[in-house]
Tab-separated table of C-alpha atoms in Angstrom:
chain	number	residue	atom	x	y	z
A	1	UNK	CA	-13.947	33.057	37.403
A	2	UNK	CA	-13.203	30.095	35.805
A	3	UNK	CA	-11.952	26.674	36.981
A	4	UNK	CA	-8.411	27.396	36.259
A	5	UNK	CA	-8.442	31.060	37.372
A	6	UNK	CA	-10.319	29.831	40.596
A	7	UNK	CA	-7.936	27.072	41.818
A	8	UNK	CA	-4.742	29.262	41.222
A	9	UNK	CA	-6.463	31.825	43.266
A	10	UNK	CA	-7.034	29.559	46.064
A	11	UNK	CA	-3.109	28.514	46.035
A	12	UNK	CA	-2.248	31.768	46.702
A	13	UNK	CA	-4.657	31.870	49.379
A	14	UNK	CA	-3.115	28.994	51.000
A	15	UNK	CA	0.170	30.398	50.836
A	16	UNK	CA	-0.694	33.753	52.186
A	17	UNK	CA	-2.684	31.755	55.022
A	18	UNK	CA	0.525	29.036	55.440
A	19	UNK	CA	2.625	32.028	55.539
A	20	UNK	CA	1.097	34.272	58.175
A	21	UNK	CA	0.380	31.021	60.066
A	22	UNK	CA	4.160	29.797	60.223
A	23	UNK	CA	5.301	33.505	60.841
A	24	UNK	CA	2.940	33.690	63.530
A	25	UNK	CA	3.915	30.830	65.180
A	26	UNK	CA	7.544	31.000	64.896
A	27	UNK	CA	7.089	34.635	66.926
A	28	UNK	CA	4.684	32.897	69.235
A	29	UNK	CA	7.973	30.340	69.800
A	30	UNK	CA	10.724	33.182	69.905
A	31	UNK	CA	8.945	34.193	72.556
A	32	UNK	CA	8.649	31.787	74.872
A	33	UNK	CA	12.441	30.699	74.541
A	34	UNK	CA	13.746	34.522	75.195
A	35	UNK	CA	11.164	35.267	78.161
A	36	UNK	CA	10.226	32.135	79.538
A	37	UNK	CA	13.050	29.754	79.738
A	38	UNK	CA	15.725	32.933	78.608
A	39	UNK	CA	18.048	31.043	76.930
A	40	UNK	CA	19.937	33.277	74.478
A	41	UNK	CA	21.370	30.573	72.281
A	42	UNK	CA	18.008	29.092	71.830
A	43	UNK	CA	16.215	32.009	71.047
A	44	UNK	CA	19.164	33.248	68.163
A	45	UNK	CA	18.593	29.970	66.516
A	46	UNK	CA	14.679	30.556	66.616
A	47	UNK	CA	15.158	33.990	64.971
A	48	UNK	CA	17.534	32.920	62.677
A	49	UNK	CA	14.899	30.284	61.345
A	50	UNK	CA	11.903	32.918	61.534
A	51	UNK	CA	14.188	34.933	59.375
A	52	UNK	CA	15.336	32.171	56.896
A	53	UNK	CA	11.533	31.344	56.432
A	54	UNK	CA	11.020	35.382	55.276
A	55	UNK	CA	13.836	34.773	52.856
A	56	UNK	CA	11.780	31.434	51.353
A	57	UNK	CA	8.812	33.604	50.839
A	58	UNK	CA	10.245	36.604	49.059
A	59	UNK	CA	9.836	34.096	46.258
A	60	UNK	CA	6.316	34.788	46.561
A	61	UNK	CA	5.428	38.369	45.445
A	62	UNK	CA	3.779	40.081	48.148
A	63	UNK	CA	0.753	41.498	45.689
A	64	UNK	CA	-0.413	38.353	45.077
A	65	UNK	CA	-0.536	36.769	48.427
A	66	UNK	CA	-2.624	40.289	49.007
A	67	UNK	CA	-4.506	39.773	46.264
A	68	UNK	CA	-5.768	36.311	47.175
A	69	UNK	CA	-6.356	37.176	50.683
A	70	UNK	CA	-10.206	37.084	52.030
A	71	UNK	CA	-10.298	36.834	55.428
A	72	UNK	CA	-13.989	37.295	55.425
A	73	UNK	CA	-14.469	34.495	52.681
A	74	UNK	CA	-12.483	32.032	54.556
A	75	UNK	CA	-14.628	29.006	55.773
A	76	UNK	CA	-12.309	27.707	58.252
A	77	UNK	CA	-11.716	31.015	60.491
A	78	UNK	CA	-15.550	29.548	62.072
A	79	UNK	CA	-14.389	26.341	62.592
A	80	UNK	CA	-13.011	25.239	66.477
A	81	UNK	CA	-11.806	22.123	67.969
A	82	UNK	CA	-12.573	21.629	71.666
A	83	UNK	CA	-8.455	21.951	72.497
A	84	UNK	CA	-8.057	25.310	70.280
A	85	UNK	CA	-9.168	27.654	73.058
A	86	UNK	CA	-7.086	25.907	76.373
A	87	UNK	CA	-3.837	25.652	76.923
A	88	UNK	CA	-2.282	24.490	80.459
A	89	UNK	CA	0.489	26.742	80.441
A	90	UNK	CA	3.186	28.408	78.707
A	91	UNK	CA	4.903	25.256	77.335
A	92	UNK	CA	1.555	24.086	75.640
A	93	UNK	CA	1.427	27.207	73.580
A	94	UNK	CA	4.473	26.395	72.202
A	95	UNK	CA	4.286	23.331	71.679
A	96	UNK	CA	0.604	24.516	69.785
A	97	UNK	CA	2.689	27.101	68.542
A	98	UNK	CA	5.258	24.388	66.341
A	99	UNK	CA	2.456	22.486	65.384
A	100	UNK	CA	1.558	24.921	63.720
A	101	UNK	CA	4.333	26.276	62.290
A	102	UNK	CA	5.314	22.644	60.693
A	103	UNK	CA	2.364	22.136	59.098
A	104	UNK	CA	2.432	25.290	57.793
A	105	UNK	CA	5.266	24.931	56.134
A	106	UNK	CA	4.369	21.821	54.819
A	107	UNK	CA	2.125	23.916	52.587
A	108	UNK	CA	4.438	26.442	51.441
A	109	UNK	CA	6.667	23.579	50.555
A	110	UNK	CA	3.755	21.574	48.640
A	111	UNK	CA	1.735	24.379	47.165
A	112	UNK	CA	4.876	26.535	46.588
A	113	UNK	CA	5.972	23.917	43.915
A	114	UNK	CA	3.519	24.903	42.104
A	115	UNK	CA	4.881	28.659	41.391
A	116	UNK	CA	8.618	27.745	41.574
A	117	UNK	CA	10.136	24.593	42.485
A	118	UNK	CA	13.094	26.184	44.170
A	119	UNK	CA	10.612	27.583	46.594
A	120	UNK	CA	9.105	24.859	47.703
A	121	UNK	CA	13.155	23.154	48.263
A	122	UNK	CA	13.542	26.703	50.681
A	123	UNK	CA	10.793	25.799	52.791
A	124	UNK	CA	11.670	22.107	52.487
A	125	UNK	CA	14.960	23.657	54.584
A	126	UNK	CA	13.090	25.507	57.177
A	127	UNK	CA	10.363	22.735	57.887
A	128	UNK	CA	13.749	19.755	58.510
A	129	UNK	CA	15.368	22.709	60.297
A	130	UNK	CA	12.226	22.945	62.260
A	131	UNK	CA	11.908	20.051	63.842
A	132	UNK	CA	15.812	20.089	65.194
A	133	UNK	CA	14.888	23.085	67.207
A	134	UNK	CA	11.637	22.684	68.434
A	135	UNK	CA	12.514	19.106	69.944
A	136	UNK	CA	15.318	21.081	71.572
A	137	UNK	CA	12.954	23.718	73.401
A	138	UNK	CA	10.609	20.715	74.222
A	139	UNK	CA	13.603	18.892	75.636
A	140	UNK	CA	15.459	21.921	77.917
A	141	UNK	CA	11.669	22.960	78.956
A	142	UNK	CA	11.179	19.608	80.133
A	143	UNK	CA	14.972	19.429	82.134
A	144	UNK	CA	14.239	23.246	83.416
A	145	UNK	CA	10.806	21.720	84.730
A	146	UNK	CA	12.441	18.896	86.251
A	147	UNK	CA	14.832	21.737	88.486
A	148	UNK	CA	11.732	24.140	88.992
A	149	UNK	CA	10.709	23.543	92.455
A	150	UNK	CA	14.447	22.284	93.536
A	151	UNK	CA	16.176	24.176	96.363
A	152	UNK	CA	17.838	21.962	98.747
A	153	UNK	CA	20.958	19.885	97.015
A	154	UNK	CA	22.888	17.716	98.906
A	155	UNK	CA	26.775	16.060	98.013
A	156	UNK	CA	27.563	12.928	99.723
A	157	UNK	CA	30.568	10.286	99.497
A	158	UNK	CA	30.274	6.747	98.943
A	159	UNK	CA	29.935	6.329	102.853
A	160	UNK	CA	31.810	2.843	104.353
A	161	UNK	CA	29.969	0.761	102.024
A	162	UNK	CA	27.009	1.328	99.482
A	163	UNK	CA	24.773	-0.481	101.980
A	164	UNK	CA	25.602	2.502	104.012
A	165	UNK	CA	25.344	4.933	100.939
A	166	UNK	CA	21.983	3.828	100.129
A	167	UNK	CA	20.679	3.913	103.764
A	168	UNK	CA	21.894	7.882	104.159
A	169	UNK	CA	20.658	9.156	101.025
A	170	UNK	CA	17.283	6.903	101.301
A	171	UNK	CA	17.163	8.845	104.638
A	172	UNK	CA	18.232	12.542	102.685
A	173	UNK	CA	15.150	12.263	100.487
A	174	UNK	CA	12.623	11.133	102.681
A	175	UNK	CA	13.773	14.301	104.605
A	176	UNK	CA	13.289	16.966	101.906
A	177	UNK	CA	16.465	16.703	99.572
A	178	UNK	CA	15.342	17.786	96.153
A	179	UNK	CA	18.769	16.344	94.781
A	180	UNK	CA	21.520	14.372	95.556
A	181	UNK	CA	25.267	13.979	94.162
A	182	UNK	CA	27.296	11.766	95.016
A	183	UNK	CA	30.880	12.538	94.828
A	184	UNK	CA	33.872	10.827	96.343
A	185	UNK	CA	37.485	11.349	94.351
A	186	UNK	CA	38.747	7.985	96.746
A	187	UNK	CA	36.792	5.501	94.028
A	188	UNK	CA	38.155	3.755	91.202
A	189	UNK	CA	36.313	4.061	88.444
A	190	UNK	CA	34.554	0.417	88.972
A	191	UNK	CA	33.690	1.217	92.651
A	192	UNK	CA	32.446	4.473	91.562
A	193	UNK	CA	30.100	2.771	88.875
A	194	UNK	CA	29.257	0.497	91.524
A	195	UNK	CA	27.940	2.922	94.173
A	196	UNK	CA	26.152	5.219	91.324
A	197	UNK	CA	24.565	2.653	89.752
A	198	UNK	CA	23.054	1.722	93.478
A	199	UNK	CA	22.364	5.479	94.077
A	200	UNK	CA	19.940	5.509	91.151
A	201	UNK	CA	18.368	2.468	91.711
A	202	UNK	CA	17.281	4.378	95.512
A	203	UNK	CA	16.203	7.343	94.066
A	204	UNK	CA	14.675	6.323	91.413
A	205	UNK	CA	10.987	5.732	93.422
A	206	UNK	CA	11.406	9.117	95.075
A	207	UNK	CA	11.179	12.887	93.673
A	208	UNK	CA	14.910	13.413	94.287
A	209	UNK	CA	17.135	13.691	91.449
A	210	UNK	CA	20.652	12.040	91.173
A	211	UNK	CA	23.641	13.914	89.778
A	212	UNK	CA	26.662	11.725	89.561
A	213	UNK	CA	30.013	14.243	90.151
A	214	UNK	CA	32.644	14.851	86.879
A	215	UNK	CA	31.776	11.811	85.077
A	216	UNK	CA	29.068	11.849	82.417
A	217	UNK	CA	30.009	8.513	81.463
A	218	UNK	CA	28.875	6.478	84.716
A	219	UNK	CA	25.814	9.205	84.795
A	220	UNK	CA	24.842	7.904	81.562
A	221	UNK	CA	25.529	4.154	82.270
A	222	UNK	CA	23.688	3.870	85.328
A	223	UNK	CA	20.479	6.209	84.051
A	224	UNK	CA	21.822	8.884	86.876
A	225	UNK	CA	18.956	12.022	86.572
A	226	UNK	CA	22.225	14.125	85.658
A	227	UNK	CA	25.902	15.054	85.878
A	228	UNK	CA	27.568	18.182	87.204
A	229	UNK	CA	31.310	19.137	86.242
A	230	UNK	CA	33.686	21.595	87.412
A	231	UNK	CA	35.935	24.104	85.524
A	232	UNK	CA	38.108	22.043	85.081
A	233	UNK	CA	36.589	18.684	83.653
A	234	UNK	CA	34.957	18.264	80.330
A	235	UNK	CA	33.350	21.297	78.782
A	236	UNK	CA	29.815	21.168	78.845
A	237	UNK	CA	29.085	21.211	75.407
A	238	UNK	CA	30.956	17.998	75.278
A	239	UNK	CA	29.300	16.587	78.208
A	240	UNK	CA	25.863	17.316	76.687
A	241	UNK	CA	26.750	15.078	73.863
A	242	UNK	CA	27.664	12.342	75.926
A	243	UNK	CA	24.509	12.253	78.223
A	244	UNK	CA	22.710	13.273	75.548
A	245	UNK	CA	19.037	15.208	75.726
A	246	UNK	CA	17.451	13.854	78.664
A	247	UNK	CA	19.833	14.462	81.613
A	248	UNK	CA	20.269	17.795	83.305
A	249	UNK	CA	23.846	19.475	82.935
A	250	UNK	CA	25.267	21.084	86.089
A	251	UNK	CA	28.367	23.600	85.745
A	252	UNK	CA	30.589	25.211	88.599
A	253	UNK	CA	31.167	28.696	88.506
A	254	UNK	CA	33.899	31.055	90.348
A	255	UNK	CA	32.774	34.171	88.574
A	256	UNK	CA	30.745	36.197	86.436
A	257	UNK	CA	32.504	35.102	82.510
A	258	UNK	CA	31.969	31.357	83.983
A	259	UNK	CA	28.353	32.123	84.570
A	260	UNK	CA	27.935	33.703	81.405
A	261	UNK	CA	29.841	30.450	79.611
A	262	UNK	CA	28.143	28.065	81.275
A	263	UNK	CA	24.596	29.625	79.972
A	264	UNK	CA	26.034	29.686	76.443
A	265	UNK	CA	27.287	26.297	76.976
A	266	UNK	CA	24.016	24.879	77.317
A	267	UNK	CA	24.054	24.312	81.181
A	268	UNK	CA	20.696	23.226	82.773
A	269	UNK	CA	22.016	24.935	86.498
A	270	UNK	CA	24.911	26.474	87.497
A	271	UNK	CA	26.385	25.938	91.097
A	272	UNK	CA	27.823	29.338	92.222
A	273	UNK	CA	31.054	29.968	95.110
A	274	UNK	CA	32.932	28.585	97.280
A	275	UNK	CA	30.478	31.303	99.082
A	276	UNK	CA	32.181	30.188	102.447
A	277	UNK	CA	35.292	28.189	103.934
A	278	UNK	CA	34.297	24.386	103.512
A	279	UNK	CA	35.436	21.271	105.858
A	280	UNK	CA	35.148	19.388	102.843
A	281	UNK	CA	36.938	21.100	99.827
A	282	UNK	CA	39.832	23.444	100.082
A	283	UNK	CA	39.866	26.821	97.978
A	284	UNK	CA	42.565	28.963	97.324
A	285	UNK	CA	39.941	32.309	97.290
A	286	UNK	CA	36.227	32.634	98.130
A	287	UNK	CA	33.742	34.711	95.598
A	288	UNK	CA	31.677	35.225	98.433
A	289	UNK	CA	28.077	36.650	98.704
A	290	UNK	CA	28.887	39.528	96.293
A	291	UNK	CA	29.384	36.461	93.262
A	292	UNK	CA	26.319	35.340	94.048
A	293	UNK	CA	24.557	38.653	94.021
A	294	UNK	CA	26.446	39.661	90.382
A	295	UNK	CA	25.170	36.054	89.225
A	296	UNK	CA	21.553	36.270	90.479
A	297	UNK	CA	21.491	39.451	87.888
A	298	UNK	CA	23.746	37.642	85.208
A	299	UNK	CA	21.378	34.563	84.542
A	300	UNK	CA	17.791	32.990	85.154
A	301	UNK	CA	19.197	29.748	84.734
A	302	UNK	CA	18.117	27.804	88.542
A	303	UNK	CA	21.790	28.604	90.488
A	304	UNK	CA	22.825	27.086	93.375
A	305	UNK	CA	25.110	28.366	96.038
A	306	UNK	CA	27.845	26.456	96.991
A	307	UNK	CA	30.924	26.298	99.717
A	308	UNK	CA	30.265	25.887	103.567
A	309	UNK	CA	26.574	26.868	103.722
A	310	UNK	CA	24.994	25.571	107.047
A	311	UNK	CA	21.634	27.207	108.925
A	312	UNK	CA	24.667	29.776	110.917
A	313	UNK	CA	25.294	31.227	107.799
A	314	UNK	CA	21.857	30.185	105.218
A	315	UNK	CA	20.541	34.641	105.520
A	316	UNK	CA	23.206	35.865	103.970
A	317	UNK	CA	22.507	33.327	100.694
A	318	UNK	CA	19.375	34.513	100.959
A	319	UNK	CA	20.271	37.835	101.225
A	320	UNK	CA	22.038	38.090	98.160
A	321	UNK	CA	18.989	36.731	96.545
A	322	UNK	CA	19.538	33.303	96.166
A	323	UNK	CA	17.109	30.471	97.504
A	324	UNK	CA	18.777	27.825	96.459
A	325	UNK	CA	21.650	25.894	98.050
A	326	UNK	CA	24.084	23.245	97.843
A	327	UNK	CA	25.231	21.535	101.036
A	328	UNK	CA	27.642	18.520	101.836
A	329	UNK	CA	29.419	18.690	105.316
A	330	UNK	CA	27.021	20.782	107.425
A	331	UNK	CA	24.666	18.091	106.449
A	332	UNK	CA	26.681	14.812	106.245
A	333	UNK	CA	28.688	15.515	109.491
A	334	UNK	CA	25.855	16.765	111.871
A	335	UNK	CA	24.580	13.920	114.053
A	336	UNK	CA	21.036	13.965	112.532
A	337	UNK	CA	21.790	14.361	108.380
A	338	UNK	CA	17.962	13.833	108.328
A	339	UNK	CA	16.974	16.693	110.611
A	340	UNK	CA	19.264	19.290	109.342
A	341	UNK	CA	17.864	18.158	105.773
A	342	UNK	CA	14.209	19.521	106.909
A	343	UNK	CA	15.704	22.645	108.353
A	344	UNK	CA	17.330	23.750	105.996
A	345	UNK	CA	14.251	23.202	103.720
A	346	UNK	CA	11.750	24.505	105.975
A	347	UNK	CA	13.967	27.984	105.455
A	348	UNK	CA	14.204	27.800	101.971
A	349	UNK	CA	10.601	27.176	101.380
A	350	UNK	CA	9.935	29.827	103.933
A	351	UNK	CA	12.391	32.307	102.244
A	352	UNK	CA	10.248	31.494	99.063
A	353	UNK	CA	6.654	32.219	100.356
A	354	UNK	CA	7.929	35.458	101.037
A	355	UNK	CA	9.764	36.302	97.996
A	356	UNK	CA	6.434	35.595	95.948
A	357	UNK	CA	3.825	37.068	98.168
């Protein structure tokens, strides 16, 4: 084989290697986004890529890429770096996994100039199209990590002052609160930036997150962990783009189709009732425990159930498979907030040992 003959032959190789390596990967990804964090939208997009990269290639005829394949000849297949056999958990292989996957088709696009130029512009597409969607399942892994272990979510008001404010919810998450959210219709918009903006600054040091209530504006001027809207405020997908990437996006539901919308929506948690008659919000029906058994089988997103929960009524949440709650007034009106925090958390966490023994 001569110089000529033996450098083409070793293009193809690199394709055929770039190519099973980015196809590879790309299932590796599809993967994780459809079993670990099961987000439907996410994992359409992923397939749609994995399939517009097996459209670039069918510019490269098959035979050849067989052809130039020799496993056995291939110097690199002994070659290991210390961090190629460990990964932490799922999350790292996919993160491995785009690695990969870019640099991969970094070489089709490069070396696949060489047999056609309009190839290497097709795998030009998939590599920018790439690096959209694998910063997006980087960025909702690291929001559904940041809910993982959350089960106990509290809504306050703004209290008689924010000195007051500050004190109670100080006082929530020393107790156990995994998040807080403050909500209180009675504030003008200034007040209400006021008393968020001090809500975040008390949180902040602790593990408890901070949703503000219906306005993703104030949540995103005063750094607020998150945001959590109603049926009737903005749609999610328009409160995503105004708290951008970071924050987590919380969506009430009433009923299966809301469930289902907020998932395709893009909602980080969904809160799921009324479940019972509430002192502090008025309803006009109640879902009940049987909503929140059809939602536990609708979605894996983290749910929360919502509407007069208190430690009378906490089994039959749990019951109807749910171990995660959202409480205001059996909390904020009992005469120790701080106590009926921890007991309420004592019997989630206790309802969880059991549910994963």
């Amino acid at each position: 084989m001569d110089g000529k003959e033996s450098t083409a032959s070793g293009v193809w190789r690199i394709l055929d290697a770039s190519l099973n390596r980015a196809s590879e990967g790309l299932r590796t990804i599809e993967e994780y986004a459809r079993f670990v964090l099961g987000d439907p939208q996410l994992s359409e997009q992923l397939k749609q890529l994995r399939h517009q990269t097996a459209t670039a290639a069918e510019g490269l005829p098959r035979s050849q890429l067989l052809a130039a394949r020799d496993t056995p000849g291939d110097v690199g297949t002994a070659i290991e770096t210390p961090t190629e056999t460990e990964r932490v958990d799922a999350l790292a292989v996919a993160i491995a996994a785009a690695a990969r996957v870019q640099q991969s088709l970094r070489c089709l696009e490069e070396y696949g100039k060489i047999v056609d130029s309009g190839i290497g512009r097709a795998f030009e597409a998939c590599r920018y199209r790439s690096y959209t969607l694998f910063a997006t399942l980087e960025q909702l892994s690291q929001r559904r990590d940041r809910l993982a272990d959350c089960q106990l979510y509290v809504l306050v008001d703004g209290g008689d002052s924010i000195e007051a404010m500050t004190a109670t919810i100080a006082e929530l998450a020393e107790a156990g609160a995994d998040l807080i959210q403050l909500r209180d219709k009675r504030l003008n918009d200034r007040e209400l930036y006021e008393h968020a903006a001090a809500a975040a600054a008390t949180l902040r040091p602790s593990r408890c997150l901070f949703i503000v209530n219906d306005r993703p504006d104030i949540a995103a001027a005063v750094h607020a962990d998150g945001v959590h809207v109603g049926q009737d405020e903005l749609p999610a997908t328009v409160v995503r783009q105004i708290i951008g990437p970071e924050r987590l996006l919380g969506v009430s539901t009433h009923c299966v189709a809301q469930v289902e919308q907020a998932v395709s929506d893009g909602a980080d948690y969904i809160g799921c009732g009324p479940t019972f008659p509430s002192g502090t919000k008025s309803f006009e029906a109640f879902p009940g425990t049987d909503f929140l058994r059809d939602a536990a089988l609708t979605t894996t997103l983290p749910a929360f159930a919502i509407g007069g929960i208190g430690v009378e009524n906490l089994e039959h949440v749990l019951d109807a498979g749910f171990s995660r709650v959202a409480v205001a007034g059996a909390i904020t009106r009992s005469e120790s907030p701080a106590a009926m925090v921890a007991e309420l958390k004592q019997r989630l966490l206790r309802q969880d040992e059991a549910t994963n023994r």
